[in-house]
Tab-separated table of C-alpha atoms in Angstrom:
chain	number	residue	atom	x	y	z
A	61	MET	CA	0.512	-12.084	26.325
A	62	ARG	CA	-2.142	-10.113	24.483
A	63	LEU	CA	0.010	-6.991	24.606
A	64	PHE	CA	3.022	-8.953	23.330
A	65	PHE	CA	1.160	-10.365	20.325
A	66	LEU	CA	-0.390	-6.962	19.615
A	67	LEU	CA	3.101	-5.450	19.483
A	68	VAL	CA	4.220	-8.265	17.155
A	69	LEU	CA	1.226	-7.526	14.892
A	70	LEU	CA	2.050	-3.804	14.790
A	71	ALA	CA	5.731	-4.506	14.125
A	72	GLY	CA	4.773	-6.732	11.190
A	73	LEU	CA	2.480	-4.035	9.820
A	74	GLY	CA	5.308	-1.519	9.988
A	75	MET	CA	7.889	-3.771	8.355
A	76	GLY	CA	5.572	-5.183	5.700
A	77	PHE	CA	3.697	-2.093	4.537
A	78	ILE	CA	4.488	1.208	6.265
A	79	TYR	CA	8.264	0.923	5.803
A	80	PRO	CA	8.200	0.242	2.006
A	81	TRP	CA	5.578	2.937	1.466
A	82	SER	CA	7.509	5.599	3.401
A	83	ILE	CA	10.801	4.758	1.641
A	84	SER	CA	9.144	4.992	-1.772
A	85	ASN	CA	7.343	8.272	-1.137
A	86	PHE	CA	9.441	10.269	1.318
A	87	SER	CA	13.087	9.243	1.217
A	88	GLY	CA	15.529	11.488	-0.643
A	89	ARG	CA	14.611	14.841	-2.196
A	90	GLU	CA	12.145	15.626	-4.971
A	91	ILE	CA	13.698	16.563	-8.304
A	92	GLY	CA	10.417	17.703	-9.815
A	93	THR	CA	6.992	16.861	-11.215
A	94	TRP	CA	6.104	16.858	-14.923
A	95	PRO	CA	2.690	16.396	-16.577
A	96	VAL	CA	2.810	13.650	-19.199
A	97	TYR	CA	-0.856	13.650	-20.289
A	98	ARG	CA	-2.221	16.678	-22.140
A	99	GLN	CA	-5.479	17.125	-24.055
A	100	GLY	CA	-6.219	13.429	-24.205
A	101	ARG	CA	-2.791	12.175	-25.250
A	102	PHE	CA	0.518	11.211	-23.684
A	103	GLU	CA	3.669	13.204	-24.329
A	104	PRO	CA	7.300	12.207	-23.606
A	105	VAL	CA	9.253	14.174	-20.995
A	106	ASP	CA	12.989	14.917	-21.119
A	107	VAL	CA	14.740	15.422	-17.774
A	108	ARG	CA	18.359	16.340	-17.178
A	109	LEU	CA	19.897	14.133	-14.479
A	110	ALA	CA	23.331	14.005	-12.856
A	111	PRO	CA	25.240	11.254	-11.046
A	112	THR	CA	24.639	13.068	-7.758
A	113	ASP	CA	20.902	12.364	-8.184
A	114	ALA	CA	21.383	8.588	-7.959
A	115	PRO	CA	19.479	6.565	-7.139
A	116	VAL	CA	16.431	8.149	-8.774
A	117	ARG	CA	13.013	6.815	-7.824
A	118	VAL	CA	10.327	7.085	-10.506
A	119	LEU	CA	6.732	7.646	-9.379
A	120	VAL	CA	3.588	8.179	-11.445
A	121	ASP	CA	0.442	9.952	-10.220
A	122	LEU	CA	-2.849	9.150	-11.961
A	123	THR	CA	-5.808	11.513	-11.473
A	124	THR	CA	-9.307	10.214	-12.146
A	125	ASP	CA	-12.894	10.628	-10.962
A	126	ALA	CA	-13.485	9.673	-7.332
A	127	ASN	CA	-15.956	6.922	-8.269
A	128	ASP	CA	-13.815	5.588	-11.111
A	129	LEU	CA	-11.027	3.968	-9.087
A	130	PHE	CA	-10.964	0.196	-8.894
A	131	ALA	CA	-8.498	-2.669	-8.928
A	132	PRO	CA	-8.244	-3.444	-12.658
A	133	VAL	CA	-6.970	-6.697	-14.070
A	134	GLY	CA	-3.876	-5.782	-16.058
A	135	ALA	CA	-1.710	-2.720	-16.431
A	136	VAL	CA	-3.338	0.704	-16.309
A	137	LEU	CA	-0.215	2.483	-17.605
A	138	THR	CA	3.234	1.587	-18.914
A	139	ILE	CA	6.415	3.608	-18.493
A	140	THR	CA	9.881	3.437	-20.036
A	141	ALA	CA	12.959	5.572	-19.411
A	142	SER	CA	15.934	5.788	-21.739
A	143	GLU	CA	19.248	7.638	-21.889
A	144	GLY	CA	21.405	7.824	-25.010
A	145	GLY	CA	19.104	5.396	-26.803
A	146	LYS	CA	19.455	2.779	-24.042
A	147	THR	CA	16.433	1.699	-22.003
A	148	VAL	CA	17.160	1.991	-18.279
A	149	LEU	CA	13.663	1.408	-16.926
A	150	ALA	CA	10.555	-0.393	-18.192
A	151	GLU	CA	7.582	-1.074	-15.944
A	152	THR	CA	3.811	-1.623	-15.921
A	153	LEU	CA	1.673	0.264	-13.409
A	154	ARG	CA	-1.455	-1.186	-11.808
A	155	PHE	CA	-2.210	1.419	-9.101
A	156	ALA	CA	-3.258	-1.182	-6.542
A	157	GLY	CA	-3.333	-0.441	-2.823
A	158	GLU	CA	-5.490	1.846	-0.719
A	159	SER	CA	-2.493	3.591	0.828
A	160	GLN	CA	-1.552	5.040	-2.558
A	161	ILE	CA	-4.855	6.866	-3.116
A	162	ARG	CA	-5.535	10.413	-1.914
A	163	ASP	CA	-7.999	13.219	-2.591
A	164	LYS	CA	-6.874	15.720	-5.216
A	165	SER	CA	-8.504	18.582	-3.294
A	166	PRO	CA	-11.568	19.094	-1.061
A	167	GLN	CA	-13.249	21.136	-3.810
A	168	VAL	CA	-12.840	18.562	-6.601
A	169	ALA	CA	-14.396	15.076	-6.635
A	170	GLN	CA	-11.260	13.442	-7.974
A	171	LYS	CA	-8.717	10.989	-6.616
A	172	VAL	CA	-4.978	10.721	-7.206
A	173	ALA	CA	-3.469	7.228	-7.252
A	174	ARG	CA	0.315	6.845	-7.059
A	175	ASP	CA	2.349	3.889	-8.255
A	176	ASP	CA	6.062	3.201	-7.883
A	177	ALA	CA	7.741	2.457	-11.209
A	178	GLY	CA	11.075	1.557	-9.636
A	179	VAL	CA	14.554	3.010	-9.235
A	180	ILE	CA	17.232	4.073	-11.715
A	181	ALA	CA	20.221	2.994	-9.651
A	182	GLU	CA	23.045	4.198	-11.891
A	183	VAL	CA	22.636	7.705	-13.278
A	184	HIS	CA	24.856	9.328	-15.902
A	185	ASP	CA	25.178	12.998	-16.622
A	186	GLY	CA	22.702	13.420	-19.458
A	187	THR	CA	19.116	13.787	-20.617
A	188	TYR	CA	16.671	10.998	-19.779
A	189	ARG	CA	13.478	10.550	-21.773
A	190	PHE	CA	10.401	9.190	-20.000
A	191	ASN	CA	7.489	7.748	-21.998
A	192	VAL	CA	4.179	6.933	-20.326
A	193	GLY	CA	1.354	5.202	-22.193
A	194	ARG	CA	-1.868	3.272	-21.799
A	195	GLY	CA	-1.739	-0.307	-20.560
A	196	ASP	CA	-3.998	-3.217	-21.441
A	197	ALA	CA	-6.524	-2.649	-18.626
A	198	GLU	CA	-9.906	-1.077	-19.334
A	199	GLY	CA	-10.376	2.174	-17.380
A	200	PRO	CA	-10.210	4.136	-15.242
A	201	GLN	CA	-10.928	7.357	-17.113
A	202	ILE	CA	-7.745	9.436	-17.102
A	203	LYS	CA	-7.952	13.087	-16.068
A	204	ALA	CA	-4.219	13.740	-15.601
A	205	VAL	CA	-0.931	11.845	-15.299
A	206	ASP	CA	2.171	13.278	-13.641
A	207	LEU	CA	5.730	11.997	-13.498
A	208	VAL	CA	7.469	12.478	-10.126
A	209	LEU	CA	11.215	11.946	-9.664
A	210	ARG	CA	13.017	11.739	-6.334
A	211	ALA	CA	16.808	11.899	-6.010
A	212	GLY	CA	18.821	9.960	-3.453
A	213	SER	CA	15.850	7.724	-2.740
A	214	GLY	CA	16.472	4.824	-0.403
A	215	GLU	CA	16.223	1.239	-1.546
A	216	VAL	CA	13.561	-0.955	0.009
A	217	ASP	CA	15.069	-4.107	1.508
A	218	ALA	CA	13.222	-6.957	-0.210
A	219	ARG	CA	13.530	-9.118	2.915
A	220	PHE	CA	11.457	-6.800	5.084
A	221	GLN	CA	8.022	-7.333	3.519
A	222	PRO	CA	7.856	-11.171	3.818
A	223	ILE	CA	9.204	-10.944	7.378
A	224	GLY	CA	6.604	-8.289	8.176
A	225	ILE	CA	3.759	-10.394	6.760
A	226	SER	CA	4.940	-13.382	8.814
A	227	LEU	CA	5.027	-11.284	11.982
A	228	MET	CA	1.529	-10.011	11.248
A	229	ALA	CA	0.244	-13.582	10.942
A	230	VAL	CA	1.955	-14.700	14.172
A	231	GLY	CA	0.745	-11.626	16.058
A	232	PHE	CA	-2.847	-11.980	14.841
A	233	ILE	CA	-3.098	-15.704	15.615
A	234	GLY	CA	-1.434	-15.278	19.021
A	235	PHE	CA	-3.692	-12.345	19.915
A	236	VAL	CA	-6.839	-14.313	19.047
A	237	LEU	CA	-5.672	-17.366	21.033
A	238	ALA	CA	-4.833	-15.176	24.027
A	239	LEU	CA	-8.350	-13.708	23.971
A	240	ARG	CA	-9.886	-17.179	23.895
A	241	ARG	CA	-7.758	-18.352	26.804
A	242	LYS	CA	-8.824	-15.389	28.900
A	243	ARG	CA	-12.483	-16.099	28.225
A	244	SER	CA	-12.144	-19.785	29.109
A	245	ALA	CA	-10.275	-18.925	32.329
A	246	ASN	CA	-13.059	-16.668	33.637
A	247	PRO	CA	-15.520	-18.608	35.865
A	248	GLN	CA	-19.072	-18.650	34.671
A	249	ASN	CA	-21.744	-16.843	36.611
A	250	PRO	CA	-23.630	-19.451	38.684
A	251	ASN	CA	-26.833	-17.492	38.207
A	252	SER	CA	-26.578	-18.169	34.481
A	253	GLN	CA	-26.809	-21.952	35.033
A	254	PRO	CA	-30.182	-23.723	34.982
A	255	PRO	CA	-31.495	-24.842	38.414
A	256	PRO	CA	-30.845	-28.459	39.462
A	257	PRO	CA	-33.583	-30.980	38.684
A	258	ARG	CA	-36.269	-31.439	41.313
A	259	TRP	CA	-37.594	-34.919	42.029
A	260	GLY	CA	-40.969	-35.978	43.229
A	261	ARG	CA	-44.371	-34.400	43.401
A	262	GLY	CA	-43.476	-31.838	46.066
A	263	GLY	CA	-40.091	-30.935	44.687
A	264	GLY	CA	-38.058	-32.909	47.233
A	265	ILE	CA	-35.898	-35.883	46.472
A	266	ASP	CA	-38.186	-38.330	48.295
A	267	GLY	CA	-41.345	-36.599	47.150
A	268	LYS	CA	-42.157	-35.137	50.588
């Protein structure tokens, strides 16, 4: 039973966290990467997209000092995308989650945090303008911000994450209960028990 519940726990972990993360970061093909933060200020980026790129996943990489990453309260960055004067994407970015953080390089004490801004499902043949700006959260100190676009990116099924979290809970609880049952089923070592009481002056029952 322990193996069964362990497999349930791992399946829940895959469905709830690994699957959405892999779809967001690796599905489809990369269109390109554009810096949107130069010399202390944000600059808009214009990207030519075609209907064959749909759906386009929008990712943002934030580079900061290694000791400056934390889970802020509020939005670290905001991003909007428009085409022909029409807004097609508007999102706030919080950069929460350990799986999204990586080292920039072994030689530099900086971290890169990635956040998923969402998907542009319907893409027209035209130029899309992306604007990234500061959110309402204090810090972290920004070193660089890059816009990453992926074409043909898969959609994450919204049903998978709650199912995965439920499986993780069932697997964890079942695994713990199975461990307790095994411990209670094992006989105790008789040598670990205290000796029986001895009666009388000489240690015998009748005192002789």
